[in-house]
Coordinates of C-alpha atoms in Angstrom, one line a residue:
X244 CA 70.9 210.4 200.4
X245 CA 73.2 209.2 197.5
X246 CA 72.4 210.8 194.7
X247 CA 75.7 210.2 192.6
X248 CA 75.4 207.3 189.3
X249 CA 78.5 206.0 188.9
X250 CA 79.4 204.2 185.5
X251 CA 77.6 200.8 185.8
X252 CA 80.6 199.0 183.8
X253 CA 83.3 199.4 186.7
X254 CA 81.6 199.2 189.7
X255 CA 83.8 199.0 192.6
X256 CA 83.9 195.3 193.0
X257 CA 82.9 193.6 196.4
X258 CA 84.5 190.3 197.3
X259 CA 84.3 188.0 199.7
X260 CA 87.8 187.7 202.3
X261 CA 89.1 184.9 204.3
X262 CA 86.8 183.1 206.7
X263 CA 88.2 181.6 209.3
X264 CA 86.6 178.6 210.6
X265 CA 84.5 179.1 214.6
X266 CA 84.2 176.1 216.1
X267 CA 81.7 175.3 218.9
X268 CA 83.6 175.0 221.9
X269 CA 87.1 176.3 220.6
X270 CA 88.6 179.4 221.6
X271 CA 88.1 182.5 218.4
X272 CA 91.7 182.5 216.4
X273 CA 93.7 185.2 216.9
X274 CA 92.9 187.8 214.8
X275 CA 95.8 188.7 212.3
X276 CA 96.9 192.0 211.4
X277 CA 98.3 192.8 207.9
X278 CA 101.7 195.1 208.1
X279 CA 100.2 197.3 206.7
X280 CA 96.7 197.5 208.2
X281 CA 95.7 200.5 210.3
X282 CA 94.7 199.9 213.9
X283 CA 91.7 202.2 214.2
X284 CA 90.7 203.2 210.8
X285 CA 88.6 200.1 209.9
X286 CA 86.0 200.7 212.6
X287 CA 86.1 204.9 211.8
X288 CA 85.7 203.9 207.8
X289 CA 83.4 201.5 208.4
X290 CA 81.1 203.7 211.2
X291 CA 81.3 206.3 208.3
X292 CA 79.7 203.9 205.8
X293 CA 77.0 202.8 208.7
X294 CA 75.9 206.2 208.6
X295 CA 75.2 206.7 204.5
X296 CA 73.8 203.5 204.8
X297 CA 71.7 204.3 208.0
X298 CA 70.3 207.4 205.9
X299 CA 69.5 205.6 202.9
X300 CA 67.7 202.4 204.4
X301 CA 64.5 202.0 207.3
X302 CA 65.8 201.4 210.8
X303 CA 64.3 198.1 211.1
X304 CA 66.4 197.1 207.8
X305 CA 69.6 198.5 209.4
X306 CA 69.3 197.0 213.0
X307 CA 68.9 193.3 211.2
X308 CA 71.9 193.5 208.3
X309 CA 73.9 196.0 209.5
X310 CA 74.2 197.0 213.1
X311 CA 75.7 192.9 213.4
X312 CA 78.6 194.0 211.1
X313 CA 82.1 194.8 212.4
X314 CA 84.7 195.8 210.3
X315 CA 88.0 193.7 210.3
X316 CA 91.0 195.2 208.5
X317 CA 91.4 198.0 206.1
X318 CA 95.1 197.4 204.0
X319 CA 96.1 199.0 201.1
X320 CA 98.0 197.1 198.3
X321 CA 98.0 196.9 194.7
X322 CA 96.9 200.6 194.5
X323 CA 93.5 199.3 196.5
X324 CA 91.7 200.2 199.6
X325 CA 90.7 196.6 200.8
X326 CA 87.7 197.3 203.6
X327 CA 87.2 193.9 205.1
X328 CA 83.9 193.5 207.5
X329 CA 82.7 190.2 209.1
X330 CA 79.4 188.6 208.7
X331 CA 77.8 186.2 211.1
X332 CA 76.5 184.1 208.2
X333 CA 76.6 183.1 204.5
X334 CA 72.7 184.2 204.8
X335 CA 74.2 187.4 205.4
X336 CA 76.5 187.7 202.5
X337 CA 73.7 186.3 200.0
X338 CA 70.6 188.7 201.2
X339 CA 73.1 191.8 201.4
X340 CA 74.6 190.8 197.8
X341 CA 70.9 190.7 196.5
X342 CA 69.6 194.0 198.3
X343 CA 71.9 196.3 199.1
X344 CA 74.3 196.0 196.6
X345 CA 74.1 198.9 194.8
X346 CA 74.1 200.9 197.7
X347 CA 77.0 199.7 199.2
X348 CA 78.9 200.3 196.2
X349 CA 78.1 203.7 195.6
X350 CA 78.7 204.0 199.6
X351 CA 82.3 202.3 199.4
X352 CA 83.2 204.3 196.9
X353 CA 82.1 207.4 198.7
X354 CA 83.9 207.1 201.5
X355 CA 87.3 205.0 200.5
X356 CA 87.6 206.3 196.4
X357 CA 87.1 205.1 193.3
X358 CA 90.1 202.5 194.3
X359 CA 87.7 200.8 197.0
X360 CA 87.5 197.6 197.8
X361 CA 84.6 195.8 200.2
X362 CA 85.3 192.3 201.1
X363 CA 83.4 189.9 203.4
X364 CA 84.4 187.7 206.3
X365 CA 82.1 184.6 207.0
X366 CA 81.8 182.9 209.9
X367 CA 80.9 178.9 209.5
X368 CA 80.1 177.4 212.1
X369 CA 80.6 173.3 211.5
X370 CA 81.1 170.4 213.3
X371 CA 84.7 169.3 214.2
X372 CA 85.3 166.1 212.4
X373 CA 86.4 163.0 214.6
X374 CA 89.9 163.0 214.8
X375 CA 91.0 166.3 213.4
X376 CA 92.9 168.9 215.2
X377 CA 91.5 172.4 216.1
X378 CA 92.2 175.5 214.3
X379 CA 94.1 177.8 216.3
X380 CA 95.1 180.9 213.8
X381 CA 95.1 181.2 210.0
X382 CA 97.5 180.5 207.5
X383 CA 99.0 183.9 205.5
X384 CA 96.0 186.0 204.0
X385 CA 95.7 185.9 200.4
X386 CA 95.9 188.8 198.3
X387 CA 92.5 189.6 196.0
X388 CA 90.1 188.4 199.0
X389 CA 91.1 184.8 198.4
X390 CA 90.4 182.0 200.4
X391 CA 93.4 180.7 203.2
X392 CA 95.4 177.9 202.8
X393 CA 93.1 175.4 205.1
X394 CA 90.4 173.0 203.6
X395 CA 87.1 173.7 204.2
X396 CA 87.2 176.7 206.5
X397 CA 86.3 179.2 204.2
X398 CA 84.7 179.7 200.4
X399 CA 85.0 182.0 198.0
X400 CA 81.8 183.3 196.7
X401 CA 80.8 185.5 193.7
X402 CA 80.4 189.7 194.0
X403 CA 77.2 189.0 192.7
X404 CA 75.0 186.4 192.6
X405 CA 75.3 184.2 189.8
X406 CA 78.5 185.4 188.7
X407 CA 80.4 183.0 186.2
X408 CA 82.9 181.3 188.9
X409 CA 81.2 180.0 192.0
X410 CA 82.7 177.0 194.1
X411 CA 81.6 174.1 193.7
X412 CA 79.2 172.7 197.0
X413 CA 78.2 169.0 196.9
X414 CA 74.9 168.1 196.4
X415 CA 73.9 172.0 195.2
X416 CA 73.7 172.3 191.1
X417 CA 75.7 175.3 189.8
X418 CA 73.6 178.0 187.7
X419 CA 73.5 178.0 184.2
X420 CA 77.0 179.0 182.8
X421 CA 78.6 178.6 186.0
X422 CA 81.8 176.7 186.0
X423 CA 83.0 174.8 189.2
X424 CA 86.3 175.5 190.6
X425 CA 89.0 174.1 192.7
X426 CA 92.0 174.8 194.8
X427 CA 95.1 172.7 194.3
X428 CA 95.4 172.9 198.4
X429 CA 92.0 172.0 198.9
X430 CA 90.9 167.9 198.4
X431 CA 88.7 166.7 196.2
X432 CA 85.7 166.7 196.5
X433 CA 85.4 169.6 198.6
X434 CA 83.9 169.8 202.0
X435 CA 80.2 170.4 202.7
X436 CA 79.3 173.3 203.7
X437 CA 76.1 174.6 205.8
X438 CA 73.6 175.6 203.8
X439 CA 72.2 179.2 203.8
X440 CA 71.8 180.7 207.3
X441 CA 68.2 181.2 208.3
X442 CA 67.6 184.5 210.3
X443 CA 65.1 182.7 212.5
X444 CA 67.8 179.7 213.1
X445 CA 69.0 180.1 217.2
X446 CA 72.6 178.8 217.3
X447 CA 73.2 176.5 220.2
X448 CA 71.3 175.7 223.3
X449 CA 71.7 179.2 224.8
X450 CA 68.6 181.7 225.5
X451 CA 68.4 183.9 222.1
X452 CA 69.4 187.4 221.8
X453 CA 66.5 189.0 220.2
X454 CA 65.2 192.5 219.6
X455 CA 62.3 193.7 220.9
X456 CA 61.3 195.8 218.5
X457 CA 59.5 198.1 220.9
X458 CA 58.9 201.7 221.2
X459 CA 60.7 202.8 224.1
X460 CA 58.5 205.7 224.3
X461 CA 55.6 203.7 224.8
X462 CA 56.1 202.7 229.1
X463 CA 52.8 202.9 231.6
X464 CA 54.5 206.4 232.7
X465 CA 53.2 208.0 229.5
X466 CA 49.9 206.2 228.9
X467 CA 46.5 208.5 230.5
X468 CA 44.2 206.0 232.3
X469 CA 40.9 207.4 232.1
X470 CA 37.4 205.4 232.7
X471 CA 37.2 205.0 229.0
X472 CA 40.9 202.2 229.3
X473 CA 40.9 201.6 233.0
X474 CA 40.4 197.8 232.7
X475 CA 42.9 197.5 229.9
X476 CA 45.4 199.7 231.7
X477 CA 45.1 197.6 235.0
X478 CA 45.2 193.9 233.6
X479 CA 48.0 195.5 231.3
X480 CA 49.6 196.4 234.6
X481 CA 49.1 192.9 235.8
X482 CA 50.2 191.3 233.1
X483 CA 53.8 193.1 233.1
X484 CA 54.7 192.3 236.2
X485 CA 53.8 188.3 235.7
X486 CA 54.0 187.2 232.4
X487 CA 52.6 184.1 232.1
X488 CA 51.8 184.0 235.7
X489 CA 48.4 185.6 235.6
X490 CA 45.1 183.8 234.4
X491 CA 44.7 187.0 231.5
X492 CA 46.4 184.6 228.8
X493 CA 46.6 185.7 226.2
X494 CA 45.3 188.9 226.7
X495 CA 43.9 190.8 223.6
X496 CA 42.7 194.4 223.5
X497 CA 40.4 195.5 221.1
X498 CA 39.4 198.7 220.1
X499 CA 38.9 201.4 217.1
X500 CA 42.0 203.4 215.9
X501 CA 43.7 205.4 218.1
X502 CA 43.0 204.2 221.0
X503 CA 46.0 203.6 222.8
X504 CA 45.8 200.1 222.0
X505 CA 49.5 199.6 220.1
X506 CA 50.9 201.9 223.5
X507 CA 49.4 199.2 225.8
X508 CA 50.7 196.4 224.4
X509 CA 54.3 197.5 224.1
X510 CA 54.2 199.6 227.3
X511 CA 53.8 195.7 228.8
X512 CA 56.7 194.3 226.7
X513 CA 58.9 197.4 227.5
X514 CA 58.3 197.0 231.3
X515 CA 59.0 193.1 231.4
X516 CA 62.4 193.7 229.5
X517 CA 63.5 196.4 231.4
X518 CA 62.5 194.9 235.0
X519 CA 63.5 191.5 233.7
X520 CA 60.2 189.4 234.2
X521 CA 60.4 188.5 230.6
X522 CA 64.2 187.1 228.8
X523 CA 63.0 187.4 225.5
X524 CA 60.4 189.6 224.4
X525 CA 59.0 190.2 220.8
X526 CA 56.7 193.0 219.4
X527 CA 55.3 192.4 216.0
X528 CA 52.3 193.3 213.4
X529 CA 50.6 190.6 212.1
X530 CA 51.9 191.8 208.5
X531 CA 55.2 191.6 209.8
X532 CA 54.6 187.7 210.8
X533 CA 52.9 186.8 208.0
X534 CA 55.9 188.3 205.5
X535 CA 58.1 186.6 207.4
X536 CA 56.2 183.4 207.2
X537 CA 55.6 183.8 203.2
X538 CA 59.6 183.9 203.5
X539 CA 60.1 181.1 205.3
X540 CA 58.8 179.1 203.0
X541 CA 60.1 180.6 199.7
X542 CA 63.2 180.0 201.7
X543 CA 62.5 176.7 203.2
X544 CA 62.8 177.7 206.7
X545 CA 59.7 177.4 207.7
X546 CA 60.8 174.8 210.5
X547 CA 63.2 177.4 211.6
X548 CA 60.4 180.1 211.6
X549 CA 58.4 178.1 214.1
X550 CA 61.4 177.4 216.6
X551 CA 62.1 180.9 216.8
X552 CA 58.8 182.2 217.9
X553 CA 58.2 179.3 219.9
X554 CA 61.4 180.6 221.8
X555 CA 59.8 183.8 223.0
X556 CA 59.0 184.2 226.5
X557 CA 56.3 187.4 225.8
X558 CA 55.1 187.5 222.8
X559 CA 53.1 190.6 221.2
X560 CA 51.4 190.7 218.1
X561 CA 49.4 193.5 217.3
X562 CA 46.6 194.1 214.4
X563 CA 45.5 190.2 214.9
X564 CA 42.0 191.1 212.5
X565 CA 44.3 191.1 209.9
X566 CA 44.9 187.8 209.7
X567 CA 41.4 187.3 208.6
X568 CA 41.6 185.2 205.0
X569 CA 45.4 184.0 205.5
X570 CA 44.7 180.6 206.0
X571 CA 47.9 178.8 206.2
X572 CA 49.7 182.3 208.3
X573 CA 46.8 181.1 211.0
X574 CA 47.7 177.9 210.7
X575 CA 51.2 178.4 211.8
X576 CA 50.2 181.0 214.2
X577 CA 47.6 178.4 215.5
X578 CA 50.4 176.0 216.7
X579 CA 52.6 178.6 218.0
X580 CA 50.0 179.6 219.8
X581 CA 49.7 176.6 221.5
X582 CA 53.1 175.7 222.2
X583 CA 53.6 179.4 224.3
X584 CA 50.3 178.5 226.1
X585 CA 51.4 175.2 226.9
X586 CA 54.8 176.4 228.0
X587 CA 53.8 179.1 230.0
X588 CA 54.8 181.6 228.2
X589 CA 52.6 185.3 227.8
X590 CA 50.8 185.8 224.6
X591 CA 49.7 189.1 224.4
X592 CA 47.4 190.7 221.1
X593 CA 45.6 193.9 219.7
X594 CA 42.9 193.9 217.5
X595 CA 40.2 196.9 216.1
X596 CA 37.4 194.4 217.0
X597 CA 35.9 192.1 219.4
X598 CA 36.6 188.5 219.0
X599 CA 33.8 187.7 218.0
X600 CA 33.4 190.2 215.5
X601 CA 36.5 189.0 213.2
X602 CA 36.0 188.2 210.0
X603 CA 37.9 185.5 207.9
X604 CA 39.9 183.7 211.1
X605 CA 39.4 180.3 212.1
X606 CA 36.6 179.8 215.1
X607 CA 39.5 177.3 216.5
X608 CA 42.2 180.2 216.4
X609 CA 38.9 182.6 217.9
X610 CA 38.1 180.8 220.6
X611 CA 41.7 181.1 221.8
X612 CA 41.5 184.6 221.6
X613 CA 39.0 184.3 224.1
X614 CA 40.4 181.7 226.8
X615 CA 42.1 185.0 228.6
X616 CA 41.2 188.8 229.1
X617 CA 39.8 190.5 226.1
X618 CA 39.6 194.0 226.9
X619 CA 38.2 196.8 225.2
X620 CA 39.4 200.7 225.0
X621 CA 37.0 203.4 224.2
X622 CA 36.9 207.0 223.3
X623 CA 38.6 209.0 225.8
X624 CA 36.0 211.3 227.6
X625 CA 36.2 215.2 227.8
X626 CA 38.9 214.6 231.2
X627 CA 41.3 212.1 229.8
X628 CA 41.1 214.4 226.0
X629 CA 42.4 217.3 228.5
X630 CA 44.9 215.2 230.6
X631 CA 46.5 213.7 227.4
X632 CA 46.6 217.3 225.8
X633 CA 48.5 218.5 229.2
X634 CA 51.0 216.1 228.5
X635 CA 51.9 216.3 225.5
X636 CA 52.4 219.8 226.1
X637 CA 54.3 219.3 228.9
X638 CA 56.4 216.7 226.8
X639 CA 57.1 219.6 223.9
X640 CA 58.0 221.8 226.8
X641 CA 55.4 224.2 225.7
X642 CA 53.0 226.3 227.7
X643 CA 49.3 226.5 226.4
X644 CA 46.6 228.1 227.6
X645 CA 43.7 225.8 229.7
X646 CA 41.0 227.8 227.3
X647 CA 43.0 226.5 224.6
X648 CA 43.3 222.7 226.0
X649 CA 39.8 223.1 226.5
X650 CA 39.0 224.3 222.8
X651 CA 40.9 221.6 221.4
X652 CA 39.5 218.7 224.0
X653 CA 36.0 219.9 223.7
X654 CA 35.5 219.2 219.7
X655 CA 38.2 216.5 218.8
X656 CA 36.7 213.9 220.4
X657 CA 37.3 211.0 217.2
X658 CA 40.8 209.5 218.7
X659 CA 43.6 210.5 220.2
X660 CA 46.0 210.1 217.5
X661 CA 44.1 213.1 216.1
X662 CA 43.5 215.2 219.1
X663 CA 47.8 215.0 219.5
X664 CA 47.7 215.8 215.9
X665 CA 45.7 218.7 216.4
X666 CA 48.0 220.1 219.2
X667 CA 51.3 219.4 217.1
X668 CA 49.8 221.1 214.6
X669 CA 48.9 223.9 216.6
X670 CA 52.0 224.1 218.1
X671 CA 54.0 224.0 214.4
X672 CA 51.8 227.1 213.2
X673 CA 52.3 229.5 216.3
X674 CA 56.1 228.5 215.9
X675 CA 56.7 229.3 211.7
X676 CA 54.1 232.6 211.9
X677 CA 55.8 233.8 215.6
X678 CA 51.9 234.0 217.2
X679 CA 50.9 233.2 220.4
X680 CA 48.7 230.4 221.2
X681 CA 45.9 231.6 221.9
X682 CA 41.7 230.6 221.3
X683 CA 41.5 232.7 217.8
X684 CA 44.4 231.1 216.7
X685 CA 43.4 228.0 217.3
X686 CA 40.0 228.3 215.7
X687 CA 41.8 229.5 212.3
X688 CA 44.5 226.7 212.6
X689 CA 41.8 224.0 213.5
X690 CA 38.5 225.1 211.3
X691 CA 39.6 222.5 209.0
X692 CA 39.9 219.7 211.0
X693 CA 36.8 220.9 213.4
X694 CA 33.5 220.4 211.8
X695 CA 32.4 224.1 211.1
X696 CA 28.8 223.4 212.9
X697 CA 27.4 226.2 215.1
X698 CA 25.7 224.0 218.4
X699 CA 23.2 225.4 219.8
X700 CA 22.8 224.4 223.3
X701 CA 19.8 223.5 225.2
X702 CA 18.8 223.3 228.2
X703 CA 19.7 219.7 229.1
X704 CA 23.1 220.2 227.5
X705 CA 23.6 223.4 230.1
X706 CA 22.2 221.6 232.9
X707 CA 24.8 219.0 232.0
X708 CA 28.0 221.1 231.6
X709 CA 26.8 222.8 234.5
X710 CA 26.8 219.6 236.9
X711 CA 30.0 218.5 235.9
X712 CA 31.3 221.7 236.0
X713 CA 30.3 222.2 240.1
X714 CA 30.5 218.2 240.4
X715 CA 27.4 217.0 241.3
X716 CA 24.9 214.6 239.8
X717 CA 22.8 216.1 236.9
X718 CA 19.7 214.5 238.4
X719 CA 19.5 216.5 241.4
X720 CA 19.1 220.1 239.6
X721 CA 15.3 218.4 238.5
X722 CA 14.9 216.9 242.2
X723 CA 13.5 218.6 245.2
X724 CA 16.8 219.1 247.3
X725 CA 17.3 222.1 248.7
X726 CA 21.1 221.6 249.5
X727 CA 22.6 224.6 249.1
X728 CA 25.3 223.3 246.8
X729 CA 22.7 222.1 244.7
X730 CA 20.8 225.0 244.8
X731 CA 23.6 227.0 243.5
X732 CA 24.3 225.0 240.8
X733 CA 20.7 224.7 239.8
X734 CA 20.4 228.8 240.1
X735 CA 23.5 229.2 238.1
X736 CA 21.9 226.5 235.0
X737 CA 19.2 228.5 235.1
X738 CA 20.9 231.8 234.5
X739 CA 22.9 230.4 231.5
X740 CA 19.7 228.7 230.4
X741 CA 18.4 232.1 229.8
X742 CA 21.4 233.7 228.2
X743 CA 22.1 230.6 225.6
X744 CA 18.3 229.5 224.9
X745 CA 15.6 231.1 223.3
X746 CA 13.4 229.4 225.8
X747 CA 10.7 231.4 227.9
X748 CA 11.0 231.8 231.7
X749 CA 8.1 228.8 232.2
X750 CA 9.5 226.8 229.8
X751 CA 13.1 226.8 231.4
X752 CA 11.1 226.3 234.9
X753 CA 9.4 223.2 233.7
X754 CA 13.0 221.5 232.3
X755 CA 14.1 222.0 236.1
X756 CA 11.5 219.5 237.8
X757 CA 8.4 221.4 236.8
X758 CA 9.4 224.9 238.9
X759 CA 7.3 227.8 238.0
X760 CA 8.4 231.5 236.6
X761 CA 8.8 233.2 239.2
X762 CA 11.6 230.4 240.8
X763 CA 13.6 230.7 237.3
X764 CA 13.4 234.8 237.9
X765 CA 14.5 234.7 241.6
X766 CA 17.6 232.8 240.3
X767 CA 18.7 235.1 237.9
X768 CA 18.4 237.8 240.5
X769 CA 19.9 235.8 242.9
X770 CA 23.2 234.9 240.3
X771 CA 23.4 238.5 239.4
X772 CA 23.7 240.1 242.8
X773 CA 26.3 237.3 243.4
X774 CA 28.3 238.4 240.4
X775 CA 28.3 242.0 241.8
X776 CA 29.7 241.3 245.1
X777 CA 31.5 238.2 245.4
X778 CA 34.7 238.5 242.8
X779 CA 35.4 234.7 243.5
X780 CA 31.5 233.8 242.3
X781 CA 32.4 235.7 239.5
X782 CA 35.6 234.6 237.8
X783 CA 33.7 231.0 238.8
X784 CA 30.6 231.8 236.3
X785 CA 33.2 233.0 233.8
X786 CA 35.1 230.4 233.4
X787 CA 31.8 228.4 232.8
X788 CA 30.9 230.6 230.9
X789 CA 33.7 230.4 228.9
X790 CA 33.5 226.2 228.7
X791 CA 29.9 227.0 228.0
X792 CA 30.9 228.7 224.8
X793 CA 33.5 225.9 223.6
X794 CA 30.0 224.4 223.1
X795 CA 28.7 226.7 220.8
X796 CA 32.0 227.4 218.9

């Protein structure tokens, strides 16, 4: 992090360098090359600013202003280090100048000396007047960061917005205490030039480059299907191998927290991208949209706003219930929504909810919702709590006992955000104290996050465990059936029935389809001299035994 505060009266200043003009159509002009640039050290300087920066900003931040940027020239004259990097737009210059400013001087001078010098050059992209010749190189480079010697390729703009000289732009009112300026090689008036860049605007007719914003952890690979997401999983499935193309459109998935709901959804966009069933594909929150919306129009954009997502071949938006009271964000969302439908294109969405059970959203933008697959995700059961501990184990390369797995799956049972949580966190203390993992350690590490509630188990809850433990339907320990694999398992209930319940011999008797005493004492004979001679039986009724116990804490 930059900690350093450098003395706010000379800042290293930051200037804006020659643009030369891009034409659509026109080949780029060659680049030119001061004598006494470096080849190489612009892109190493620059790469070593990228990284303060990267540490000092989020990573969606940095992928949108920064990552674009390529450094240009680094010279050194008039006792200065003159860094020049290009921006794609004047947008660029004006949102960096207003945001990051004071980072990127404290990171210029970090890296180049108090002598630094950041300048900026802008592409502008204009129309080729009738009649005028193209531009095939640039005229000699001023010194200072000034502008070239052609008309209208290039302006000079302030360090800092609202700075006293700014050049003069038809039709565009200077601030107060601005004063207009001119070149003697430039005509009068000036040229127009484009107004701001909006980051939503898509140059040309060309498909545009966009960034997913996905998780690339998040892939069908890594997600646990269970009974409690199988529908979800298998129209997700679908979906990502045909957007657009199947009759779940849109497709929303609905669910509490922690689900797997935000996996799902990008695990769709991340296949279609990869396996190309999809050109552009966007992942976004519904905060995200509506911010960027609020933008728009502060910026005047809004038109631009709507092109862009109506460009998106797959889109995502997750946390839709959140656009509950936003009236004009569903609005906007309302026709965008209907342009991707209309077109074809996959709309895919996430909410904590039913449809039907959002609060504050139009019924027109509702009904929508529904004209597709809405899908719901539930809590995992006791299988898919163990499968997703297993591999998250197996992803941190770390070995963990099944009793421990079983410990953990047994009584975090909320979501699985927290039952990972309650591995990581398991897996963090065995690490820093040197302890195995083991169960007592993972009663001490978990108590807190465990409720600390003795349960005592009855006999329907044995009889239960027990059946899934052997596999068979609970139902048939109460029937008549004397299959011998039910017979077992009903012997075997019994037995723990006795050891875990206060209940009498009659009682347990009657809770097994109205048997008498003396069946409920010829099955704990009957377990007992199995335990004695068959070591297989055994280790079997100890490890229920032991899952038995998770039960009772």
């Amino acid at each position: 992090m930059l900690t350093d505060n450098l003395d706010p009266y000379h800042p290293p200043a930051l200037f804006v360098g020659a643009s030369p003009l891009r034409l659509a159509g026109t080949l780029p002009a060659p680049e030119y090359r001061h004598p006494s640039m470096h080849p190489d050290a612009p892109h190493d300087i620059w790469d070593r600013c990228l990284d303060i920066i990267r540490d000092n900003i989020n990573r969606q931040s940095y992928r949108t202003w920064f990552a674009p940027l390529k450094a240009v020239s680094l010279v050194e004259e008039d006792g200065l280090r003159k860094l020049t990097v290009q921006l794609p737009s004047r947008f660029y210059y004006e949102w960096i100048e207003e945001h990051y400013f004071a980072l990127l001087r404290k990171t210029v001078t970090k890296v180049l000396g108090p002598n630094g010098r950041l300048y900026y050059d802008i592409l502008i992209e204009a129309p080729q007047a009738p009649g005028t010749a193209t531009p095939r190189d640039a005229t000699e480079r001023p010194p200072h960061g000034g502008t070239t010697g052609r008309p209208g390729t290039s302006m000079h703009l302030p360090a800092r917005p609202g700075s006293p000289q700014q050049q003069a732009v038809p039709g565009q009112p200077l601030p107060p205490g601005a004063v207009p300026t001119t070149r003697r090689d430039e005509p009068t008036p000036p040229y127009h030039l484009p107004p701001p860049a909006s980051p939503f605007v898509i140059p040309g007719i060309r498909k545009p480059q966009v960034d997913p914003n996905l998780n690339p952890g998040y892939t069908f690979e890594r997600f646990i299907e269970g009974d409690c997401n199988r529908l979800a999983r298998s129209a997700s499935w679908a979906i990502a191998q045909q957007p657009g193309g199947t009759s779940f459109n849109p497709f929303l998935i609905y669910g509490g927290v922690g689900l797997g709901k935000t996996h799902l959804i990008q695990a769709i966009g991340n296949y279609a991208k990869a396996h190309g069933h999809a050109d552009t594909v966007l992942y976004v929150s519904s905060e995200r949209f509506t911010n960027q919306f609020v933008q728009a129009i502060q910026t005047n954009t809004a038109n631009d706003f709507s092109n862009f997502y109506r460009q998106i071949d797959l889109l995502i938006v997750d946390d839709v219930q959140f656009f509950g009271g936003k009236e004009k964000t569903q609005e906007e969302f309302f026709h965008i929504f209907n342009a991707l439908h209309q077109a074809g294109k996959q709309i895919v969405l996430s909410s904590d909810r039913a449809p039907k059970d959002i609060v504050g959203i139009e019924e027109r933008l509702l009904s929508r919702f529904s004209w597709g697959l809405a899908a719901d995700v539930q809590l995992p059961e006791l299988e898919t709590r163990t499968a997703i501990l297993r591999r998250k184990a197996e992803d941190d390369g770390i070995r963990v006992a099944d009793e421990v797995i079983d410990y953990v799956a047994t009584n975090v049972k909320s979501n699985i955000r927290e039952l990972e949580g309650s591995l990581i966190r398991l897996l963090a203390h065995a690490a820093l104290h040197d302890r195995e993992i083991d169960l007592p350690l993972a009663r001490e590490v978990l108590k807190d996050l465990i409720k600390d509630i003795r349960i005592t188990l009855n006999v329907e809850e044995i009889q239960r465990i027990t059946c899934e433990f052997f596999e068979i339907p609970e139902d048939l320990v109460r029937a008549r059936t004397r299959k011998r694999e039910v017979v077992q398992a009903r012997q075997v209930a019994m037995y723990f029935a006795k050891q875990f319940t206060k209940q009498s011999l009659k009682s347990i008797g009657l809770q097994f389809g109205g048997r008498d005493h003396s069946t409920v004492i010829h099955a704990l004979n009957s377990v007992e001299n199995q335990i004695e001679t068959d070591p297989r039986f055994r280790e079997t009724i100890e490890e229920l035994r032991g899952k038995l116990e998770l039960h009772t804490r």
